[in-house]
Amino acid sequence: MSRFDKVINRKQTDSVKWDYTKKIFGVENVLPMWVADMDFSVPEEVTAALHSRVDHGIFGYTMPGTNMEQAVQSWLKKRHSWEIDPKTITYSPGIVTAISLAIHAFTSPDEKIVVQPPVYYPFFEIAQKHEREVLFNKLILNEDFRYEIDYDDLEAKLSDEKTKLFILCNPHNPSGRVWSREELTKIGDLCIKHNVIIISDDIHSDLLLFGNSYTPIASIREDIAKQTVTCIAPSKTFNLAGLQASLVLIPNDSLKRRYHDVQQLFGLLSINTLGADAMEAAYSYGEKWLDELLPYLEENVVIIENYLKEHLPEVKVMRPEATYLVWLDARSLNKTDKELQELLLKKGKVALHIGSKFGENGEGFLRMNIACPKSTIIEGMERLVTALKA
């Protein structure tokens, strides 16, 4: 039995996933498989580090130091062959926060930002809250049911003189696509050509499945690195989202100063003490736990593929190359997203993210979180089929 088979009751812990379905979806007693956190306990070393800090009993001002820098450096070098300078590191409570600060630092209200839908919706929602115009470089589904980039359209949007920022998602959320070195090089070259800063959200980069490998866009060439702000975190990898601790890597001194000025403006100069301890412990000692997690997630993907093939073949599975998210294509059912959501919540009693949340070209798709025990996966598939089978 795997450690990840254990079912842990998360109700009455103020869990967004488990305790707030009534507030978010308007219904109670549904199986939540939507928001991107795991139903797994963190590595024991992380728990031990938190106990040690709590037992000390003093919670004054702290700041991540040399040990943290070394843990981050070692992790990126070992897992992704990426050597970073510790001077590039700064911290943020979360990656969404970091992206919001970057938008404030590197753009003005009359300027434009490019995103690639279907994509993690805060990218465009936050940009719009900042009163920036968002340009949508829509991803294209190829014959192999895999997303590709429309480079002609991307260049047209990057060449707009008011475009100042491109937000990349690598690996891609919601599809789990891992962009290749060749694809990323094309993006980097276009952004350099048109002097557009890249914000790369790489939060899912440790969750690589089925033999796929990840390339940080900032690792390709120095000139691309100087144009890039990379956001990473242990929050998805080790289930630490509630501890509010992320990293922002900025090799360009000028960009880092501009970003730091905005951090000062909003008083976001450090991270939570417990979050920092958890981050350092995860990067220092969490590798064995992660190496056990990844094949478990792969098995969950295969369960879903086989179950739908047998019981609801009309719904196609886009096999994720990374992440613990599965992008399901329900377009052949000829239902609107509102109808799909209604069936899932009221007939199947299961909560998934509807595709249009990630952009209009996501309509007819569903995003399912599979970071849960196999028993939950099977129950979720039964509910999904109950909801959608004609």
PDB file of C-alpha atoms in Angstrom, residues 20 28-29 41 51 64 73 116 138 144 153 176 205 242 244 256 268 277-278 282 311 328 359 376 383:
ATOM      1  CA  TYR A  20     -16.299  25.882   0.733  1.00  0.00           C
ATOM      2  CA  GLU A  28     -23.014  20.931  -0.605  1.00  0.00           C
ATOM      3  CA  ASN A  29     -21.934  17.302  -0.333  1.00  0.00           C
ATOM      4  CA  SER A  41       0.296  14.590   3.668  1.00  0.00           C
ATOM      5  CA  HIS A  51       7.307  21.278  14.627  1.00  0.00           C
ATOM      6  CA  PRO A  64      15.417  33.368   4.347  1.00  0.00           C
ATOM      7  CA  GLN A  73      20.244  26.104  -5.959  1.00  0.00           C
ATOM      8  CA  GLN A 116      -2.015  31.844 -24.232  1.00  0.00           C
ATOM      9  CA  LYS A 138      -4.865  31.056 -28.524  1.00  0.00           C
ATOM     10  CA  ASP A 144      -2.493  14.361 -32.072  1.00  0.00           C
ATOM     11  CA  ASP A 153      -0.260  35.178 -34.241  1.00  0.00           C
ATOM     12  CA  GLY A 176      -0.218  19.612 -18.582  1.00  0.00           C
ATOM     13  CA  SER A 205       7.830  22.098 -13.210  1.00  0.00           C
ATOM     14  CA  GLY A 242      -1.447  27.317   2.451  1.00  0.00           C
ATOM     15  CA  GLN A 244       2.370  31.134   1.279  1.00  0.00           C
ATOM     16  CA  LYS A 256      15.039  43.164 -10.295  1.00  0.00           C
ATOM     17  CA  LEU A 268       5.775  42.444   0.328  1.00  0.00           C
ATOM     18  CA  ASP A 277      11.034  26.633   6.942  1.00  0.00           C
ATOM     19  CA  ALA A 278       8.730  24.326   4.976  1.00  0.00           C
ATOM     20  CA  ALA A 282      11.052  20.379   1.124  1.00  0.00           C
ATOM     21  CA  HIS A 311     -17.725   3.758 -19.670  1.00  0.00           C
ATOM     22  CA  LEU A 328     -10.957  16.310 -20.370  1.00  0.00           C
ATOM     23  CA  GLY A 359     -10.502  31.158 -21.804  1.00  0.00           C
ATOM     24  CA  THR A 376     -11.173   8.999  -4.602  1.00  0.00           C
ATOM     25  CA  ARG A 383     -19.774  10.308 -10.382  1.00  0.00           C
TER      26      ARG A 383
END
